[in-house]
Coordinates of C-alpha atoms in Angstrom, one line a residue:
X1 CA 116.1 137.8 116.2
X2 CA 119.4 136.6 114.7
X3 CA 122.5 136.6 116.9
X4 CA 125.3 139.0 116.1
X5 CA 127.5 136.3 114.6
X6 CA 124.7 135.1 112.4
X7 CA 124.1 138.5 111.0
X8 CA 127.9 139.0 110.4
X9 CA 128.4 135.6 108.7
X10 CA 125.2 135.7 106.6
X11 CA 126.5 138.1 104.0
X12 CA 129.8 136.2 103.7
X13 CA 128.2 132.8 103.3
X14 CA 125.5 134.0 100.9
X15 CA 128.0 135.8 98.7
X16 CA 130.2 132.7 98.6
X17 CA 127.4 130.4 97.6
X18 CA 126.1 132.9 95.0
X19 CA 129.5 133.3 93.4
X20 CA 131.1 129.8 93.9
X21 CA 128.1 127.6 94.8
X22 CA 129.7 126.2 98.0
X23 CA 130.4 127.6 101.5
X24 CA 131.6 126.2 104.8
X25 CA 130.5 127.3 108.2
X26 CA 132.5 126.2 111.3
X27 CA 130.5 127.0 114.5
X28 CA 130.5 125.4 117.9
X29 CA 127.7 123.2 119.1
X30 CA 124.9 125.5 120.4
X31 CA 125.9 128.4 118.2
X32 CA 122.7 128.3 116.1
X33 CA 123.7 126.6 112.9
X34 CA 120.2 125.3 112.2
X35 CA 118.6 128.7 112.3
X36 CA 121.6 130.2 110.4
X37 CA 120.9 127.6 107.6
X38 CA 117.3 128.8 107.5
X39 CA 118.4 132.5 107.2
X40 CA 120.8 131.5 104.4
X41 CA 118.1 129.7 102.5
X42 CA 115.7 132.7 102.9
X43 CA 118.3 135.2 101.6
X44 CA 119.4 133.0 98.7
X45 CA 115.7 132.5 97.8
X46 CA 115.0 136.2 98.0
X47 CA 118.0 136.8 95.8
X48 CA 116.6 134.3 93.2
X49 CA 119.5 131.9 93.6
X50 CA 117.6 128.8 95.0
X51 CA 114.0 127.6 95.2
X52 CA 114.1 124.7 97.7
X53 CA 116.2 123.3 100.5
X54 CA 117.5 119.8 101.3
X55 CA 119.2 119.0 104.6
X56 CA 121.2 115.9 105.3
X57 CA 122.0 114.9 108.9
X58 CA 124.0 112.0 110.4
X59 CA 121.3 110.7 112.9
X60 CA 117.6 110.1 112.6
X61 CA 116.8 112.0 115.8
X62 CA 118.2 115.2 114.2
X63 CA 115.6 115.0 111.3
X64 CA 112.7 116.1 113.5
X65 CA 114.8 118.6 115.3
X66 CA 115.6 120.3 112.0
X67 CA 112.0 120.2 110.9
X68 CA 110.7 121.7 114.2
X69 CA 113.3 124.4 114.6
X70 CA 113.1 125.7 111.1
X71 CA 109.3 125.7 111.2
X72 CA 109.3 127.5 114.5
X73 CA 112.1 130.1 114.0
X74 CA 112.0 130.7 110.3
X75 CA 108.6 129.5 109.0
X76 CA 110.4 127.1 106.7
X77 CA 108.4 123.9 106.2
X78 CA 110.5 120.8 105.4
X79 CA 109.3 117.2 105.1
X80 CA 111.2 114.8 107.2
X81 CA 112.6 111.4 105.9
X82 CA 111.4 111.9 102.4
X83 CA 113.0 112.8 99.0
X84 CA 109.8 114.4 97.7
X85 CA 107.8 117.1 99.3
X86 CA 104.4 118.8 98.8
X87 CA 104.3 121.9 96.6
X88 CA 103.5 124.0 99.6
X89 CA 106.7 122.8 101.4
X90 CA 110.2 124.2 101.0
X91 CA 112.2 121.0 100.9
X92 CA 113.2 117.9 102.9
X93 CA 115.4 116.6 105.7
X94 CA 117.0 113.2 105.4
X95 CA 119.8 111.2 106.9
X96 CA 123.1 110.3 105.2
X97 CA 122.3 106.6 105.6
X98 CA 119.1 107.0 103.7
X99 CA 121.0 107.7 100.5
X100 CA 120.5 104.6 98.3
X101 CA 120.6 104.2 94.5
X102 CA 116.9 105.0 94.3
X103 CA 116.9 108.0 96.7
X104 CA 120.0 109.4 95.0
X105 CA 118.2 109.3 91.7
X106 CA 115.3 111.1 93.2
X107 CA 117.5 113.8 94.8
X108 CA 119.3 114.3 91.5
X109 CA 116.0 114.6 89.6
X110 CA 114.5 117.1 92.1
X111 CA 117.7 119.2 92.0
X112 CA 117.7 119.2 88.2
X113 CA 114.1 120.4 88.2
X114 CA 114.3 123.0 91.0
X115 CA 117.3 125.0 92.2
X116 CA 118.3 123.4 95.4
X117 CA 120.4 124.5 98.5
X118 CA 122.0 121.4 100.0
X119 CA 122.8 121.7 103.7
X120 CA 125.3 119.1 105.0
X121 CA 125.0 118.9 108.8
X122 CA 128.1 117.7 110.7
X123 CA 129.8 117.3 107.3
X124 CA 133.0 116.1 108.9
X125 CA 131.4 112.6 109.2
X126 CA 131.1 112.3 105.5
X127 CA 134.9 112.1 105.0
X128 CA 135.7 109.5 107.6
X129 CA 137.0 106.3 106.1
X130 CA 137.4 104.3 109.2
X131 CA 134.2 102.4 108.5
X132 CA 132.6 101.2 105.3
X133 CA 129.4 103.1 106.2
X134 CA 131.3 106.4 106.3
X135 CA 133.0 105.7 103.0
X136 CA 129.5 105.0 101.5
X137 CA 128.3 108.3 102.9
X138 CA 131.1 110.1 101.1
X139 CA 130.4 108.5 97.8
X140 CA 126.7 109.1 98.0
X141 CA 127.0 112.7 99.0
X142 CA 129.4 113.2 96.1
X143 CA 126.8 111.7 93.7
X144 CA 124.2 114.2 94.9
X145 CA 126.3 117.3 95.4
X146 CA 129.2 116.9 93.0
X147 CA 132.7 118.3 93.6
X148 CA 133.6 121.7 94.8
X149 CA 136.6 122.1 92.4
X150 CA 135.0 120.4 89.4
X151 CA 131.3 120.3 89.0
X152 CA 128.7 121.1 91.6
X153 CA 125.3 119.4 90.9
X154 CA 123.1 121.7 92.9
X155 CA 122.5 125.4 93.0
X156 CA 124.3 125.7 96.4
X157 CA 125.9 123.7 99.1
X158 CA 126.3 124.8 102.8
X159 CA 128.7 122.7 104.8
X160 CA 128.2 122.8 108.6
X161 CA 130.6 121.6 111.3
X162 CA 131.2 122.2 115.0
X163 CA 134.9 122.8 114.4
X164 CA 137.5 122.9 111.8
X165 CA 139.1 119.5 111.3
X166 CA 142.2 117.9 109.8
X167 CA 142.1 114.9 107.6
X168 CA 144.3 112.5 105.6
X169 CA 144.5 113.8 102.0
X170 CA 142.9 110.5 100.9
X171 CA 139.7 111.3 102.9
X172 CA 138.6 114.4 101.2
X173 CA 134.9 115.5 101.3
X174 CA 133.9 116.5 97.8
X175 CA 132.1 119.7 98.9
X176 CA 134.9 121.0 101.2
X177 CA 137.9 123.2 100.2
X178 CA 141.2 122.4 101.9
X179 CA 144.7 123.7 102.5
X180 CA 147.6 121.3 102.3
X181 CA 149.5 120.9 105.6
X182 CA 152.1 118.6 104.2
X183 CA 152.8 115.0 105.1
X184 CA 149.5 113.8 103.5
X185 CA 147.5 116.1 105.9
X186 CA 144.9 118.6 104.9
X187 CA 142.7 121.1 106.8
X188 CA 139.2 122.2 105.9
X189 CA 138.8 125.9 105.1
X190 CA 135.9 127.7 106.7
X191 CA 134.3 130.8 105.1
X192 CA 132.9 131.8 108.5
X193 CA 133.7 130.6 112.0
X194 CA 132.3 131.0 115.5
X195 CA 134.1 129.4 118.4
X196 CA 132.8 128.1 121.7
X197 CA 135.0 130.6 123.6
X198 CA 133.4 133.5 121.7
X199 CA 129.9 132.1 122.5
X200 CA 130.7 131.7 126.2
X201 CA 132.0 135.3 126.3
X202 CA 128.8 136.5 124.7
X203 CA 126.7 134.5 127.1
X204 CA 125.2 132.3 124.4
X205 CA 126.8 129.2 125.9
X206 CA 127.4 128.2 129.5
X207 CA 131.0 127.5 130.5
X208 CA 131.9 123.9 131.2
X209 CA 131.2 123.0 134.8
X210 CA 133.3 120.2 136.3
X211 CA 131.1 118.4 138.9
X212 CA 133.3 117.5 141.9
X213 CA 132.3 114.2 143.4
X214 CA 134.0 113.2 146.6
X215 CA 137.2 114.9 145.6
X216 CA 139.6 115.7 148.4
X217 CA 143.0 117.4 147.7
X218 CA 146.0 118.7 149.6
X219 CA 147.6 121.9 148.4
X220 CA 151.1 122.9 149.4
X221 CA 151.7 126.7 149.1
X222 CA 155.5 127.0 149.2
X223 CA 155.6 130.8 149.4
X224 CA 153.2 130.8 152.4
X225 CA 154.7 127.6 153.9
X226 CA 151.3 126.3 154.4
X227 CA 149.3 123.1 153.6
X228 CA 145.6 123.1 152.9
X229 CA 143.5 119.9 152.9
X230 CA 139.9 120.3 151.7
X231 CA 137.2 119.1 149.3
X232 CA 137.6 120.8 146.0
X233 CA 134.2 122.4 146.2
X234 CA 135.1 124.2 149.4
X235 CA 138.3 125.8 148.1
X236 CA 138.4 129.5 147.2
X237 CA 138.4 130.5 143.6
X238 CA 142.2 130.8 143.1
X239 CA 142.9 127.6 145.0
X240 CA 140.3 125.8 143.0
X241 CA 141.8 127.0 139.7
X242 CA 145.2 125.8 140.8
X243 CA 143.9 122.4 141.6
X244 CA 142.0 122.1 138.3
X245 CA 145.2 123.0 136.4
X246 CA 147.1 120.2 138.0
X247 CA 144.5 117.4 138.3
X248 CA 144.8 116.2 134.7
X249 CA 148.4 115.3 135.4
X250 CA 147.2 112.6 137.8
X251 CA 146.6 109.2 136.3
X252 CA 144.3 108.4 139.3
X253 CA 142.2 111.4 138.6
X254 CA 141.9 110.7 134.9
X255 CA 140.8 107.2 135.6
X256 CA 138.2 108.4 138.2
X257 CA 137.0 111.1 135.9
X258 CA 136.4 108.8 132.9
X259 CA 134.7 106.3 135.1
X260 CA 132.4 109.0 136.5
X261 CA 131.5 110.2 133.0
X262 CA 130.7 106.6 131.9
X263 CA 128.5 106.2 134.9
X264 CA 126.6 109.4 134.2
X265 CA 126.1 108.4 130.5
X266 CA 124.9 104.9 131.5

């Protein structure tokens, strides 16, 4: 069953793609962008706008995740790590780094032969110019998708990102619309948006939990003329909130926090 935000955004995104070929969805991690993409494809196909689906992702581990989730939730059968799929399948999932001269030609030929919805996952990576690889991703995506304000090469493009982002005006993504912020800065325009705050309030995401490891603090309450010394985890709710508001000001805390995060990751 689609979430409320998915139902609300679906008509907007489908209308935008139908009329203008390109739409952008900004939704926090965990919102359900994969399933939303499947719902978008199904509605566009039912409306006789597209026939097949191509998903591009930034990491290889995401390929199988997309394949499994769309198959399970939407009964959409995509072939992973391939430019060509069987007639019984609905399309393919590939990585941005898989785009070579040969694979780009294959994608272009398939899109010319069959109306294609191109889904660009974590599309903000495509515009980053800090590394040569990212610049290559931008050029290769542009070769497949075209340009939003000039000529789109596929039947539809759905840009996906976890949040709206700002960029240098020389780092534009060809499938994204922008507003000019001045000073060579631009901001991506989302046709639909779902924030982490909204998802937490609707109980679709858990709030962030700061694990308190060996943290002992001293609180001076001037009004009550009292001093409380305690482990953070043992404080009452209001005291704990007061401490968490002030901890980021401490260089010692920031160093310990980052060290703890790195230890956990390792």
